[in-house]
């Protein structure tokens, strides 16, 4: 990490299946690199200019408007950029929408992140768990007949894609019109179109599909913003961020800048979220096909009807073969494939910026590995 | 901000007196630029690798150990990297050290940031203000005879350098041994040696002297970490960050990476904090001398005995001349000199990374401007 370290070139890049922080579009990294010493017009790096500088304000507003156009977000919703990741949102959601309401917040528990969200919510008020997939190690999702959400719930919360388990809701879960639907969309945000008007609040930390670690996007129906108790910690109060257009305090300027470039890449290079979804379906289906046709050599963790477009999780016949798979993949420049310890096996995270070529290379390796070891 | 934008070169850089985010060492920016596409050994950008990747863990640990060596931080203290800026710390300090204790937290109110800290603390418990400089628009600091801190206070809080007003404590304020001293050192952290063992807790957002926006360093005496109420929001609970070595959730990896490089620059290129203080004294004294010898053309905001090494604040004879000063300075490649609206006039922020040449150029311009307009 010193100035004397050998400079690695772009040709040293591997296919990086990290679950997050994760692969970014190469064109975005190149722009960031070109502008690092001097942002055009600024006379300084983006890292060095004030968040109140008009050049940064333009970058912030451009990031917001690109997100609005990609997702079709209406003026009924606020778009905020915050710090603290999904973890801070676990508290913020409950502090704003549950504390002091006398109501109960309802949760669908479908994986590791939902579990953490519930722990934080319990500090703020009464919490119900309408569905709990713990007993099958979070390999499935609820259907409408599996639960019933009361009409007077403070909100209904779910995690649209559980990164660790690789389960993803195909569409919004059933929710009464009177109840704000809240989603932790951290790991599938921007992977496909999202009907924002079905939601009270959607948030996503950026480091999967949207940018680097350090910024979280919050999309919130405006009528919900001002109901919170005034005594919740100021940084957690959405009202402060909304009213000050994400500049209540110094925002994470660099992460917002990169996020804006990723959003532009999605709009201009990919052609929008419907196109992105097509590509993501092709990429994930090609891997699931190899799993399904491996005669049981590869066993998917998630039930087939809730497989994730983003995180393909599967097991091999033995711990030994899993270790061998990861090591051999590494020598083929296929990196960061080890599954999370709670699920084991392999996790191939194939977010938006993972090129088709990377997925093809992984698919070819999987087929070859199975034929040699099956 | 698009790929087609003209690439500005390093020679387009100006002297940037922004109050924060602020100037960074050019050598650090160059390293970041060189490594942007591919961190050596990673096969991917730093922005793309997991926070659990051993390469990032090394970067995190190196940042911490460099800070420990620069500041002489003993094992009695934890060093944590958090998100949310000083603003989140306003709540975290009080949530951890005041809520539920039945004690009173005491504050020295010496500027805009202290005021905001008090507002947040009041949500968590009983708050006293031992000294309030509001009536003189925060142009001065208390001496030991101006206040007396009770022996049983939850803590004594102060802001070591008020960026907006340009007032800086020359040394730690008087505080009983039984009371943890807490400092918001956001805008003078690393500008000089700091006797950490005098403190219960010191925090600093990075975007002045230590790195880009998006990370806050917290140095906390370990015996204070585990006294907080278990029901405070998880992200605010220092225990979570301490026990998980700043990886309770995904940390702001890029900001920590840059901060580590800035800390190494301070250690290896500058030669440590005593040298840095010497340089900072020379830089600031050269500007204060011009102010003092301008026959009243320039009037410093801060009383002379509490002038800041970091933020040199002064007024001109009229609003019109102030506007002219800022505009002409801009055409001399001296940028971001406009004072904060609450104080007016000029603010020259000359943080660690502002080269002597920049201060000299500003000094020459000030002398010339005064002679032409005085």
Coordinates of N, CA, C and O in Angstrom, one line a residue, chain B residues 153-286:
Chain B
X153 N -19.8 14.6 36.9 CA -20.4 14.7 35.6 C -20.2 13.4 34.8 O -19.2 12.7 35.0
X154 N -21.2 13.1 33.9 CA -21.1 11.9 33.1 C -19.8 12.1 32.2 O -19.1 11.1 31.9
X155 N -19.6 13.3 31.7 CA -18.4 13.6 30.9 C -18.3 15.1 30.8 O -19.3 15.8 31.0
X156 N -17.1 15.6 30.4 CA -17.0 17.0 30.0 C -16.7 17.0 28.5 O -15.7 16.4 28.0
X157 N -17.5 17.7 27.7 CA -17.4 17.7 26.3 C -17.0 19.1 25.7 O -17.4 20.1 26.2
X158 N -16.0 19.0 24.8 CA -15.7 20.3 24.1 C -15.3 20.0 22.7 O -15.1 18.8 22.3
X159 N -15.2 21.0 21.9 CA -14.8 20.9 20.5 C -13.5 21.6 20.4 O -13.4 22.8 20.6
X160 N -12.4 20.9 20.1 CA -11.1 21.4 20.2 C -10.8 22.5 19.2 O -10.0 23.4 19.4
X161 N -11.5 22.5 18.0 CA -11.3 23.5 17.0 C -12.6 23.8 16.3 O -13.2 22.9 15.8
X162 N -13.1 25.0 16.5 CA -14.4 25.3 15.8 C -14.1 25.9 14.4 O -13.6 27.0 14.3
X163 N -14.4 25.1 13.4 CA -14.0 25.4 12.0 C -14.6 26.7 11.6 O -14.0 27.5 10.8
X164 N -15.9 26.9 11.9 CA -16.6 28.1 11.4 C -16.0 29.4 12.0 O -15.8 30.4 11.3
X165 N -15.8 29.3 13.3 CA -15.3 30.6 14.0 C -13.8 30.7 13.9 O -13.3 31.8 14.1
X166 N -13.1 29.6 13.8 CA -11.6 29.7 13.8 C -11.0 29.8 15.1 O -10.0 30.5 15.3
X167 N -11.6 29.2 16.1 CA -11.1 29.2 17.5 C -10.6 27.8 17.9 O -11.3 26.8 17.6
X168 N -9.4 27.7 18.5 CA -8.9 26.4 18.8 C -8.3 26.4 20.2 O -7.5 27.4 20.5
X169 N -8.6 25.4 21.0 CA -8.0 25.3 22.3 C -6.5 25.0 22.1 O -6.1 24.1 21.3
X170 N -5.6 25.7 22.9 CA -4.2 25.5 22.8 C -3.8 24.2 23.5 O -2.8 23.5 23.1
X171 N -4.6 23.8 24.5 CA -4.4 22.6 25.2 C -5.7 22.1 25.8 O -6.7 22.8 25.7
X172 N -5.7 21.0 26.4 CA -6.9 20.4 27.0 C -7.5 21.3 28.0 O -6.8 21.8 28.9
X173 N -8.8 21.5 28.0 CA -9.5 22.3 29.1 C -9.4 21.6 30.4 O -9.3 20.3 30.5
X174 N -9.4 22.3 31.5 CA -9.4 21.8 32.9 C -10.6 20.8 33.0 O -11.7 21.1 32.7
X175 N -10.3 19.6 33.6 CA -11.3 18.6 33.8 C -10.9 17.7 35.0 O -9.8 17.3 35.1
X176 N -11.9 17.5 35.9 CA -11.5 16.6 37.1 C -11.1 15.2 36.6 O -11.6 14.7 35.6
X177 N -10.2 14.6 37.3 CA -9.7 13.3 37.0 C -10.9 12.2 36.9 O -10.8 11.3 36.1
X178 N -11.9 12.5 37.7 CA -13.0 11.5 37.8 C -13.9 11.6 36.6 O -14.8 10.8 36.4
X179 N -13.8 12.6 35.7 CA -14.7 12.9 34.6 C -14.0 12.6 33.3 O -13.0 13.2 33.0
X180 N -14.6 11.7 32.5 CA -14.1 11.5 31.1 C -14.2 12.8 30.3 O -15.2 13.4 30.2
X181 N -13.0 13.2 29.7 CA -13.0 14.3 28.8 C -13.3 13.8 27.4 O -12.7 12.8 27.0
X182 N -14.2 14.5 26.8 CA -14.6 14.0 25.4 C -14.4 15.2 24.4 O -14.8 16.3 24.7
X183 N -13.7 14.9 23.3 CA -13.4 16.0 22.4 C -13.9 15.6 21.0 O -13.7 14.6 20.5
X184 N -14.6 16.6 20.4 CA -14.8 16.6 18.9 C -13.6 17.3 18.3 O -13.5 18.5 18.3
X185 N -12.7 16.4 17.8 CA -11.4 17.0 17.2 C -11.5 16.9 15.7 O -10.5 16.9 15.0
X186 N -12.7 17.0 15.2 CA -12.9 16.8 13.7 C -12.0 17.7 12.9 O -11.4 17.2 11.9
X187 N -11.8 18.9 13.3 CA -11.1 19.8 12.4 C -9.7 20.1 12.8 O -9.0 20.9 12.1
X188 N -9.2 19.5 13.8 CA -7.8 19.7 14.1 C -7.1 18.4 14.5 O -5.9 18.4 14.9
X189 N -7.8 17.3 14.3 CA -7.2 15.9 14.5 C -5.9 15.8 13.7 O -5.9 16.2 12.5
X190 N -4.8 15.4 14.3 CA -3.6 15.1 13.6 C -2.8 16.4 13.2 O -1.8 16.3 12.4
X191 N -3.3 17.5 13.6 CA -2.5 18.8 13.3 C -1.4 19.0 14.2 O -0.5 19.8 14.0
X192 N -1.3 18.2 15.3 CA -0.3 18.3 16.3 C -0.4 17.1 17.3 O -1.4 16.4 17.2
X193 N 0.6 16.9 18.1 CA 0.5 15.7 19.0 C -0.7 16.0 20.0 O -1.1 17.1 20.2
X194 N -1.2 14.9 20.4 CA -2.4 14.9 21.3 C -2.2 14.0 22.5 O -1.9 12.8 22.3
X195 N -2.3 14.5 23.7 CA -2.1 13.6 24.9 C -3.4 12.7 25.1 O -4.2 13.1 25.9
X196 N -3.4 11.7 24.3 CA -4.7 10.8 24.3 C -5.0 10.4 25.8 O -6.2 10.3 26.1
X197 N -4.0 10.2 26.6 CA -4.4 9.6 27.9 C -5.1 10.7 28.8 O -5.6 10.3 29.9
X198 N -5.2 11.9 28.3 CA -6.0 12.8 29.1 C -7.5 12.7 28.7 O -8.4 13.3 29.4
X199 N -7.8 11.9 27.8 CA -9.2 11.8 27.2 C -9.9 10.5 27.6 O -9.3 9.4 27.8
X200 N -11.2 10.6 27.7 CA -12.1 9.4 27.7 C -12.4 9.0 26.3 O -12.4 7.8 26.0
X201 N -12.6 10.0 25.5 CA -13.0 9.7 24.1 C -12.6 10.9 23.2 O -12.9 12.1 23.6
X202 N -12.0 10.7 22.1 CA -11.8 11.7 21.1 C -12.3 11.2 19.8 O -12.1 10.0 19.4
X203 N -13.1 12.0 19.0 CA -13.5 11.5 17.7 C -13.2 12.6 16.7 O -13.1 13.8 17.0
X204 N -13.1 12.2 15.5 CA -12.9 13.2 14.4 C -13.4 12.6 13.1 O -13.0 11.5 12.7
X205 N -14.2 13.3 12.4 CA -14.6 13.0 11.0 C -13.3 13.3 10.2 O -12.5 14.1 10.5
X206 N -13.1 12.5 9.1 CA -11.8 12.5 8.4 C -11.6 13.7 7.5 O -10.5 14.0 7.1
X207 N -12.8 14.3 7.1 CA -12.7 15.2 5.9 C -12.0 16.6 6.0 O -12.2 17.5 5.2
X208 N -11.2 16.7 7.1 CA -10.4 17.9 7.3 C -9.0 17.6 7.1 O -8.4 17.9 6.1
X209 N -8.4 16.9 8.1 CA -7.0 16.6 8.1 C -6.7 15.1 7.8 O -5.5 14.8 7.5
X210 N -7.7 14.2 7.8 CA -7.3 12.8 7.9 C -7.7 12.0 6.6 O -7.3 10.9 6.5
X211 N -8.5 12.6 5.8 CA -9.0 11.8 4.6 C -10.2 12.3 4.0 O -10.5 13.5 4.1
X212 N -10.9 11.5 3.2 CA -12.1 12.0 2.6 C -13.3 11.9 3.5 O -13.3 11.3 4.6
X213 N -14.4 12.5 3.1 CA -15.7 12.4 3.9 C -16.1 10.9 3.9 O -15.9 10.2 2.9
X214 N -16.8 10.5 4.9 CA -17.3 9.2 5.0 C -16.8 8.3 6.1 O -17.3 7.2 6.2
X215 N -15.8 8.7 6.8 CA -15.3 7.9 7.9 C -15.0 8.8 9.1 O -14.5 10.0 8.9
X216 N -15.2 8.3 10.2 CA -15.0 9.0 11.5 C -14.1 8.1 12.4 O -14.5 7.0 12.6
X217 N -13.0 8.7 12.9 CA -12.2 8.0 13.8 C -12.7 8.2 15.2 O -12.9 9.3 15.6
X218 N -12.8 7.1 16.0 CA -13.2 7.2 17.4 C -12.1 6.6 18.2 O -11.8 5.4 18.0
X219 N -11.5 7.3 19.1 CA -10.5 6.8 20.1 C -11.1 6.8 21.4 O -11.5 7.9 21.9
X220 N -11.3 5.7 22.0 CA -12.1 5.6 23.3 C -11.4 4.7 24.3 O -10.9 3.6 24.0
X221 N -11.4 5.2 25.6 CA -10.8 4.4 26.7 C -11.7 3.2 26.8 O -12.9 3.3 27.0
X222 N -11.0 2.0 26.9 CA -11.8 0.8 26.8 C -12.7 0.6 28.0 O -13.8 0.0 27.8
X223 N -12.4 1.1 29.1 CA -13.3 0.9 30.3 C -14.6 1.6 30.2 O -15.6 1.4 30.9
X224 N -14.7 2.5 29.2 CA -15.9 3.3 29.0 C -16.9 2.6 28.0 O -18.0 3.0 27.8
X225 N -16.3 1.6 27.3 CA -17.0 1.1 26.1 C -18.3 0.3 26.5 O -19.3 0.3 25.8
X226 N -18.2 -0.4 27.6 CA -19.3 -1.3 27.9 C -20.3 -0.9 29.0 O -20.9 -1.7 29.6
X227 N -20.4 0.4 29.1 CA -21.3 0.9 30.2 C -22.6 1.3 29.6 O -23.6 1.6 30.3
X228 N -22.8 1.3 28.3 CA -24.0 1.8 27.7 C -25.2 0.9 27.9 O -25.0 -0.3 28.0
X229 N -26.3 1.5 27.9 CA -27.6 0.7 27.8 C -27.7 -0.2 26.6 O -27.4 0.3 25.5
X230 N -28.1 -1.4 26.8 CA -28.1 -2.3 25.6 C -29.1 -1.9 24.6 O -29.1 -2.4 23.5
X231 N -30.1 -1.1 24.9 CA -31.1 -0.7 24.0 C -30.9 0.5 23.1 O -31.8 0.9 22.4
X232 N -29.7 1.0 23.2 CA -29.5 2.1 22.2 C -29.3 1.5 20.8 O -29.0 0.3 20.7
X233 N -29.6 2.3 19.8 CA -29.5 1.7 18.4 C -28.1 1.1 18.2 O -27.1 1.7 18.6
X234 N -28.1 -0.1 17.6 CA -26.9 -0.8 17.5 C -25.8 -0.1 16.8 O -24.6 -0.2 17.3
X235 N -26.1 0.7 15.8 CA -24.9 1.3 15.1 C -24.3 2.4 16.0 O -23.1 2.7 15.9
X236 N -25.1 2.9 17.0 CA -24.5 4.0 17.9 C -23.7 3.4 19.0 O -23.0 4.1 19.7
X237 N -23.8 2.1 19.2 CA -23.2 1.4 20.4 C -21.8 1.1 20.1 O -21.4 0.3 19.3
X238 N -20.9 1.9 20.8 CA -19.4 1.7 20.5 C -19.0 0.2 20.7 O -18.1 -0.2 20.0
X239 N -19.6 -0.5 21.6 CA -19.2 -1.8 21.9 C -19.3 -2.7 20.6 O -18.4 -3.5 20.4
X240 N -20.3 -2.5 19.8 CA -20.4 -3.3 18.5 C -19.2 -3.1 17.6 O -18.7 -4.0 17.0
X241 N -18.8 -1.8 17.5 CA -17.7 -1.5 16.6 C -16.3 -1.9 17.2 O -15.5 -2.5 16.5
X242 N -16.2 -1.8 18.5 CA -15.0 -2.2 19.2 C -14.8 -3.7 19.1 O -13.7 -4.2 18.7
X243 N -15.8 -4.4 19.5 CA -15.6 -5.9 19.6 C -15.4 -6.5 18.2 O -14.9 -7.6 18.1
X244 N -15.9 -5.9 17.2 CA -15.8 -6.4 15.8 C -14.7 -5.7 15.0 O -14.7 -5.8 13.8
X245 N -13.9 -5.0 15.7 CA -12.7 -4.3 15.1 C -13.2 -3.5 13.8 O -12.6 -3.7 12.7
X246 N -14.2 -2.7 14.0 CA -14.7 -1.8 12.9 C -15.4 -2.6 11.8 O -15.6 -2.0 10.7
X247 N -15.6 -3.9 12.0 CA -16.3 -4.6 11.0 C -17.6 -5.3 11.5 O -18.0 -6.4 11.1
X248 N -18.3 -4.5 12.4 CA -19.6 -5.0 12.8 C -20.6 -5.1 11.6 O -21.3 -6.0 11.4
X249 N -20.5 -4.0 10.8 CA -21.1 -4.1 9.5 C -20.0 -3.6 8.5 O -18.9 -3.4 8.8
X250 N -20.4 -3.5 7.2 CA -19.4 -3.1 6.2 C -18.9 -1.7 6.5 O -19.7 -0.8 6.4
X251 N -17.6 -1.6 6.7 CA -17.1 -0.2 7.0 C -16.9 0.5 5.7 O -17.0 -0.1 4.6
X252 N -16.7 1.9 5.7 CA -16.5 2.6 4.5 C -15.1 2.4 4.0 O -14.2 3.1 4.4
X253 N -14.9 1.3 3.2 CA -13.6 0.8 2.9 C -12.7 1.8 2.2 O -11.5 1.9 2.6
X254 N -13.2 2.5 1.2 CA -12.4 3.4 0.5 C -11.9 4.6 1.4 O -10.7 5.0 1.3
X255 N -12.8 5.1 2.2 CA -12.4 6.2 3.0 C -11.3 5.8 4.0 O -10.4 6.6 4.3
X256 N -11.4 4.6 4.5 CA -10.4 4.1 5.5 C -9.1 3.9 4.7 O -8.0 4.2 5.3
X257 N -9.2 3.4 3.5 CA -8.0 3.2 2.7 C -7.2 4.5 2.5 O -6.0 4.6 2.6
X258 N -8.0 5.6 2.1 CA -7.3 6.9 1.9 C -6.8 7.4 3.2 O -5.7 8.0 3.3
X259 N -7.6 7.3 4.3 CA -7.1 7.8 5.6 C -5.8 7.1 6.0 O -4.9 7.7 6.5
X260 N -5.7 5.8 5.7 CA -4.4 5.1 6.0 C -3.3 5.7 5.2 O -2.1 5.8 5.8
X261 N -3.5 6.0 4.0 CA -2.4 6.6 3.2 C -2.0 8.0 3.7 O -0.9 8.4 3.7
X262 N -3.0 8.8 4.2 CA -2.7 10.1 4.7 C -1.9 10.0 6.0 O -1.0 10.7 6.3
X263 N -2.3 9.0 6.8 CA -1.6 8.8 8.1 C -0.1 8.4 7.8 O 0.8 8.8 8.5
X264 N 0.1 7.5 6.8 CA 1.5 7.2 6.4 C 2.2 8.4 5.9 O 3.4 8.5 6.1
X265 N 1.6 9.2 5.1 CA 2.2 10.5 4.6 C 2.7 11.3 5.8 O 3.8 11.8 5.8
X266 N 1.8 11.4 6.8 CA 2.2 12.2 8.0 C 3.4 11.6 8.7 O 4.3 12.3 9.2
X267 N 3.4 10.3 8.8 CA 4.5 9.6 9.5 C 5.8 9.6 8.7 O 6.9 10.0 9.2
X268 N 5.7 9.2 7.4 CA 6.9 9.0 6.6 C 7.4 10.3 5.9 O 8.6 10.5 5.8
X269 N 6.5 11.0 5.3 CA 6.9 12.2 4.5 C 7.1 13.4 5.4 O 8.0 14.2 5.3
X270 N 6.2 13.6 6.4 CA 6.3 14.8 7.3 C 7.2 14.5 8.5 O 7.8 15.4 9.0
X271 N 7.2 13.3 8.9 CA 8.0 12.9 10.0 C 7.3 13.0 11.4 O 8.0 13.1 12.4
X272 N 6.0 12.9 11.4 CA 5.3 12.9 12.6 C 4.6 14.2 13.0 O 4.7 15.2 12.3
X273 N 3.8 14.1 14.1 CA 2.9 15.2 14.4 C 3.7 16.4 15.0 O 3.2 17.5 14.9
X274 N 4.8 16.2 15.6 CA 5.6 17.4 16.1 C 6.0 18.2 15.0 O 5.9 19.5 15.0
X275 N 6.5 17.6 14.0 CA 6.9 18.3 12.7 C 5.7 19.0 12.1 O 5.8 20.1 11.6
X276 N 4.6 18.2 12.1 CA 3.4 18.8 11.4 C 3.0 20.0 12.2 O 2.6 21.0 11.5
X277 N 3.1 20.0 13.5 CA 2.7 21.2 14.3 C 3.6 22.4 13.9 O 3.1 23.5 13.8
X278 N 4.9 22.1 13.8 CA 5.8 23.2 13.5 C 5.4 23.9 12.2 O 5.3 25.1 12.0
X279 N 5.1 23.0 11.2 CA 4.7 23.5 9.9 C 3.4 24.3 10.0 O 3.3 25.4 9.4
X280 N 2.5 23.7 10.7 CA 1.2 24.4 10.8 C 1.3 25.7 11.5 O 0.6 26.7 11.2
X281 N 2.2 25.8 12.5 CA 2.4 27.1 13.2 C 3.0 28.1 12.3 O 2.6 29.3 12.2
X282 N 4.0 27.7 11.5 CA 4.6 28.7 10.5 C 3.5 29.1 9.5 O 3.5 30.3 9.2
X283 N 2.8 28.2 9.0 CA 1.8 28.6 8.0 C 0.7 29.6 8.6 O 0.5 30.6 8.0
X284 N 0.2 29.2 9.8 CA -0.9 30.1 10.3 C -0.3 31.4 10.8 O -0.9 32.5 10.5
X285 N 0.9 31.4 11.4 CA 1.4 32.7 11.9 C 1.7 33.6 10.7 O 1.6 34.8 10.9
X286 N 2.1 33.1 9.6 CA 2.4 34.0 8.5 C 1.1 34.8 8.1 O 1.2 35.9 7.7

